[in-house]
XYZ file of C-alpha atoms in Angstrom:
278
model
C 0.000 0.000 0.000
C 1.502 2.920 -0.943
C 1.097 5.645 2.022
C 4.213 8.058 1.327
C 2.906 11.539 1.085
C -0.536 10.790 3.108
C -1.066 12.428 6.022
C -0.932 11.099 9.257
C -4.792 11.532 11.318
C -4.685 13.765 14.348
C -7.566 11.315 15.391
C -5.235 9.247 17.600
C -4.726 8.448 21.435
C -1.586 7.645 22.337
C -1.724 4.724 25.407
C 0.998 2.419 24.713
C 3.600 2.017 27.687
C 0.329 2.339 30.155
C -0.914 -1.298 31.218
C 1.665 -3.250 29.803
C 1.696 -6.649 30.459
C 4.148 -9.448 29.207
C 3.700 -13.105 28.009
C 3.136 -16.241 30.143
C 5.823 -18.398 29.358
C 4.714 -22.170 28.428
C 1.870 -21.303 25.794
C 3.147 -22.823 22.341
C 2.082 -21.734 19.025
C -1.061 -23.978 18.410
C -1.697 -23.412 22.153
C -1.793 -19.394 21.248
C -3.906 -19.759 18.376
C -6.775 -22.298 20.452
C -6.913 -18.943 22.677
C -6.562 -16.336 20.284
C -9.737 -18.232 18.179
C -12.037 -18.435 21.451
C -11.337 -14.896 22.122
C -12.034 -14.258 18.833
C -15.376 -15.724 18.364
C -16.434 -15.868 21.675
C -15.911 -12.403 22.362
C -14.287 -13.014 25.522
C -11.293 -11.154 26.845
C -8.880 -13.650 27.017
C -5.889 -11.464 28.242
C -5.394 -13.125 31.676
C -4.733 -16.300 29.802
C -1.679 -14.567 27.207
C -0.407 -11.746 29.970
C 0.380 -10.916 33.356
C 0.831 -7.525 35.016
C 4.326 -6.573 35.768
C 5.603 -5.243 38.436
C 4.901 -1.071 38.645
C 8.058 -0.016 36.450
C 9.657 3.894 36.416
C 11.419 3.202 33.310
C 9.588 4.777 30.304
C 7.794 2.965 27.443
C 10.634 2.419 24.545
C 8.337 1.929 21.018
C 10.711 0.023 18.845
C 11.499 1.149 15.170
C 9.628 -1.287 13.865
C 6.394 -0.092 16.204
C 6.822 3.750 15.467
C 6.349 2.732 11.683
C 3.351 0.409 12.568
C 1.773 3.666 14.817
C 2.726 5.993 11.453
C 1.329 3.238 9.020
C -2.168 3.151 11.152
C -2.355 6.859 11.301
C -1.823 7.367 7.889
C -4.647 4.205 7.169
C -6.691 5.930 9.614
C -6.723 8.991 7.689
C -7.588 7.356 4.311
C -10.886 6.090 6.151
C -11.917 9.999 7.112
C -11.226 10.778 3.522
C -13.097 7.896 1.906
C -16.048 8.332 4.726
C -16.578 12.203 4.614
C -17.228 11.679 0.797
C -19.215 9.033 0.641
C -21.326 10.543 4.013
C -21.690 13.700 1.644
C -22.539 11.582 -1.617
C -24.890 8.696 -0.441
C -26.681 10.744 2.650
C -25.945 14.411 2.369
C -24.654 13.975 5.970
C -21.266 14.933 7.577
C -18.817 12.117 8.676
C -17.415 12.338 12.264
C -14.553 10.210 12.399
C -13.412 8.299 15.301
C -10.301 8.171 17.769
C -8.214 5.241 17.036
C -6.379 4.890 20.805
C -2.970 2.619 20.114
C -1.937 0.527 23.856
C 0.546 -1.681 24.347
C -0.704 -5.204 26.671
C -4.090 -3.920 27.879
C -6.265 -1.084 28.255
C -10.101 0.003 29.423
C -12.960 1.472 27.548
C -16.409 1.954 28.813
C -17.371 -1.068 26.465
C -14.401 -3.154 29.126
C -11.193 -4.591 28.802
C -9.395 -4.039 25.345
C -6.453 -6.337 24.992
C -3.999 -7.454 21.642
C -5.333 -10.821 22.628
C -8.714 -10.431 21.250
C -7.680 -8.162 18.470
C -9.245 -4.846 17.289
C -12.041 -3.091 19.313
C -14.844 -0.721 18.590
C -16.358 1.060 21.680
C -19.857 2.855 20.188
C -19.904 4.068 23.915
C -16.930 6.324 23.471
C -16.456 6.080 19.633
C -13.358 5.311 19.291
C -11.168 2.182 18.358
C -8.600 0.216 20.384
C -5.704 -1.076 18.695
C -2.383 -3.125 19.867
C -0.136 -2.336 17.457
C 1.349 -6.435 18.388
C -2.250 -7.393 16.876
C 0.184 -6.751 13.452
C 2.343 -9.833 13.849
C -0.676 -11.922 15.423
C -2.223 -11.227 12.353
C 0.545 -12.145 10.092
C 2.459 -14.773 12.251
C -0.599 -16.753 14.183
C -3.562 -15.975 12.155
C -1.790 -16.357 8.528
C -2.962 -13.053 7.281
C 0.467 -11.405 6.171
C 0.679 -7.927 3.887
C 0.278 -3.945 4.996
C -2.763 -4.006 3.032
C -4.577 -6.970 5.360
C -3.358 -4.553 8.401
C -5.003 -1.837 6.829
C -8.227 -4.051 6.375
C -8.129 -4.539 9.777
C -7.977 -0.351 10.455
C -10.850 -0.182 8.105
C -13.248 -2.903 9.754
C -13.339 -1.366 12.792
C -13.996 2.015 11.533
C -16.457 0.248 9.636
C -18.631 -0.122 12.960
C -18.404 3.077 13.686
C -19.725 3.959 10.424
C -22.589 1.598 11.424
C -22.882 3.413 14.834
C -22.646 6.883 13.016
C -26.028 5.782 10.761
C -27.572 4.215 13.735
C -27.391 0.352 12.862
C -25.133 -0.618 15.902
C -27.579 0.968 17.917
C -30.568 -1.223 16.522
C -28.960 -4.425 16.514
C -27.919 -4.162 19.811
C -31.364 -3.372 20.886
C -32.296 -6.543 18.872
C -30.075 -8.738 20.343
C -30.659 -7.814 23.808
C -34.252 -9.411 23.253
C -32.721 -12.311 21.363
C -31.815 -15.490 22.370
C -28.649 -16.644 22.179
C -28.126 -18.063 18.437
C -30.327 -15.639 17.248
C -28.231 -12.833 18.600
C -25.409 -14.920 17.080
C -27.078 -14.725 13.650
C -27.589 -10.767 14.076
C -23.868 -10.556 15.185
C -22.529 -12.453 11.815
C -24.914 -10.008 9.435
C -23.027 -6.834 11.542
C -19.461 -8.550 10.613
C -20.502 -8.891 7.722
C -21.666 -5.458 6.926
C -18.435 -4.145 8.356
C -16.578 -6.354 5.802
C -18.720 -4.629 3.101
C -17.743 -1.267 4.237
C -14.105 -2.100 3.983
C -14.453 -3.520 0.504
C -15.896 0.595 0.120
C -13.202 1.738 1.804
C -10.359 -0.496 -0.287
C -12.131 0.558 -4.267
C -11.957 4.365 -2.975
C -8.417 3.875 -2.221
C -7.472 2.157 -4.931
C -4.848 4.668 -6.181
C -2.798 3.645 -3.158
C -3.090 0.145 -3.363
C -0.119 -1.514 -4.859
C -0.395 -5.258 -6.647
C -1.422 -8.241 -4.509
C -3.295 -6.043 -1.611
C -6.451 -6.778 -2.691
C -5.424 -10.856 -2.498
C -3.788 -9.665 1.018
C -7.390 -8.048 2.272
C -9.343 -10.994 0.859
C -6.701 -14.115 2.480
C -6.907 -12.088 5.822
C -11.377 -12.000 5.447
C -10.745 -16.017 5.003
C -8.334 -16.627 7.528
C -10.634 -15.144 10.418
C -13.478 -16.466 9.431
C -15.177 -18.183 12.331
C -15.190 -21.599 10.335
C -11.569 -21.895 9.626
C -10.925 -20.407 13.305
C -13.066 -23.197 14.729
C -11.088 -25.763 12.484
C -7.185 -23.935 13.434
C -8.447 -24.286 17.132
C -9.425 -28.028 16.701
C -12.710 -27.793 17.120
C -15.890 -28.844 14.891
C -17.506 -25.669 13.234
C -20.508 -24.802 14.656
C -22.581 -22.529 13.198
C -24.822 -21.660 16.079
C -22.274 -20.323 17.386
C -20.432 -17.728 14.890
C -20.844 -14.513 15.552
C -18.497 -13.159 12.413
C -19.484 -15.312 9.370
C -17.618 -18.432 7.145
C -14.426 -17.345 5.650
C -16.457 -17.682 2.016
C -18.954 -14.786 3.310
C -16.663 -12.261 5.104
C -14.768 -12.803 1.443
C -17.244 -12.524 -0.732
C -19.237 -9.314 1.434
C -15.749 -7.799 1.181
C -15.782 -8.324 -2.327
C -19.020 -7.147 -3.027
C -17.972 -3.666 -1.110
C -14.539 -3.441 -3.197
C -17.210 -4.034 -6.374
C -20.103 -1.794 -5.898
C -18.112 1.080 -4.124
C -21.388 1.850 -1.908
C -23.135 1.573 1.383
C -26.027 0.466 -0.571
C -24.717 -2.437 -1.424
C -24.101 -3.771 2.319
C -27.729 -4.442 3.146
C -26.506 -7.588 4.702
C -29.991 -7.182 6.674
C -32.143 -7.227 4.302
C -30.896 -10.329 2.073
C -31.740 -14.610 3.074
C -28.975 -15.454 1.277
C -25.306 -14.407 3.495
């Protein structure tokens, strides 16, 4: 993805060095993965398991090289989103875009919505509008989940500003209101159609940026939609899919919704609510 020469956002929170915790020796790689995929589709924050709190330290937070360019890389991606957004809010509803505040922690952090960790990945808080991000969540992504690429990072940005796009139009606020007089699988269900309406938006998102995109992101942004779908997550964890259960969508639908997005180029075309067929 080519980023030189695009600003940074001023739409960022800087918490990293606050609440850092460090690794539990004795988890393996598969052993990672089984508790990075609960997390994942069980929306349960699964830090304890991965960290524990260190000792109060005086020594200041040191951001390696490599995690100042991550930071600069998601404030420039973060950017590209209020771009893309604050047209297509002026295009499709006459409406002005308010973008959120991306916050960037290192280990663990709060939010009204509860405990944001690198463990679980990515978090949108509608309560405070703004999104958490552990910057580690990079090489999860890459290393654990099999996602690798700048532009399946980016994805990742663009997801969760995605659901705030949903909160901004007032869809988060509905299906939340839905699912709180849901059972359980049918709250499921309503989750999955939100995921997948978020992976729509990001397929918007990815055609309006396509100047910047360089060969193979779009195969990048589409391997990383497969590899966290809640399917193969089940499968990586060594578990029987169960469809009851997902709350994100099959790797084949958070694909193909992308795709339809990066296609169509408009909200319109991520009614995921009003189709049978996901």
């Amino acid at each position: 993805m080519r980023l030189r020469g695009v600003r940074s956002s001023r739409n960022v929170e800087d918490r990293r060095g606050r609440g850092r915790g460090k690794a539990v020796g004795g988890i393996g790689g598969v052993g990672l993965l089984i508790v990075l995929a609960v997390g994942y589709f069980a929306g349960i924050d699964v830090t304890p398991l991965l960290t524990q709190q260190p000792a109060a330290s005086s020594q200041p937070y040191a951001a390696s090289p490599q995690e100042e360019q991550e930071a600069e890389f998601a404030a420039r991606v973060l950017a590209t989103t209020e771009e893309v957004w604050t047209q297509v809010f002026r295009d499709e509803f006459d409406a002005t875009y308010t973008p959120p505040v991306m916050v960037l922690f290192s280990g663990v952090t709060q939010s009204p919505c509860g405990g944001a960790s690198g463990a679980t990945g990515p978090f949108y808080c509608p309560a405070d509008q703004k999104a958490y991000l552990d910057l580690s969540f990079f090489t999860t992504l890459s290393q654990q989940l099999g996602a690798s690429g700048d532009f399946a990072a980016a994805y990742v940005i663009a997801h969760e500003v995605a659901h705030h796009v949903q909160n901004q139009v007032g869809i988060l606020g509905k299906v939340d209101q839905a699912r709180r007089q849901a059972s359980q699988t049918e709250a499921n269900a309503l989750t999955v159609r939100l995921e997948l309406q978020a992976d729509c938006l990001s397929g918007v998102w990815a055609a309006a940026v396509g100047g910047l995109m360089e060969r193979g992101d779009l195969q990048e942004a589409l391997n990383a939609a497969n590899m966290i779908g809640d399917d193969h997550l089940q499968r990586q964890a060594g578990r029987v899919p169960r469809p009851h259960t997902f709350t994100h969508g099959t790797s084949a639908q958070r694909e193909n919704w992308f795709r339809r997005g990066f296609d169509q180029r408009r909200i319109a075309a991520c009614d995921t609510f009003g189709t049978n067929s996901l």
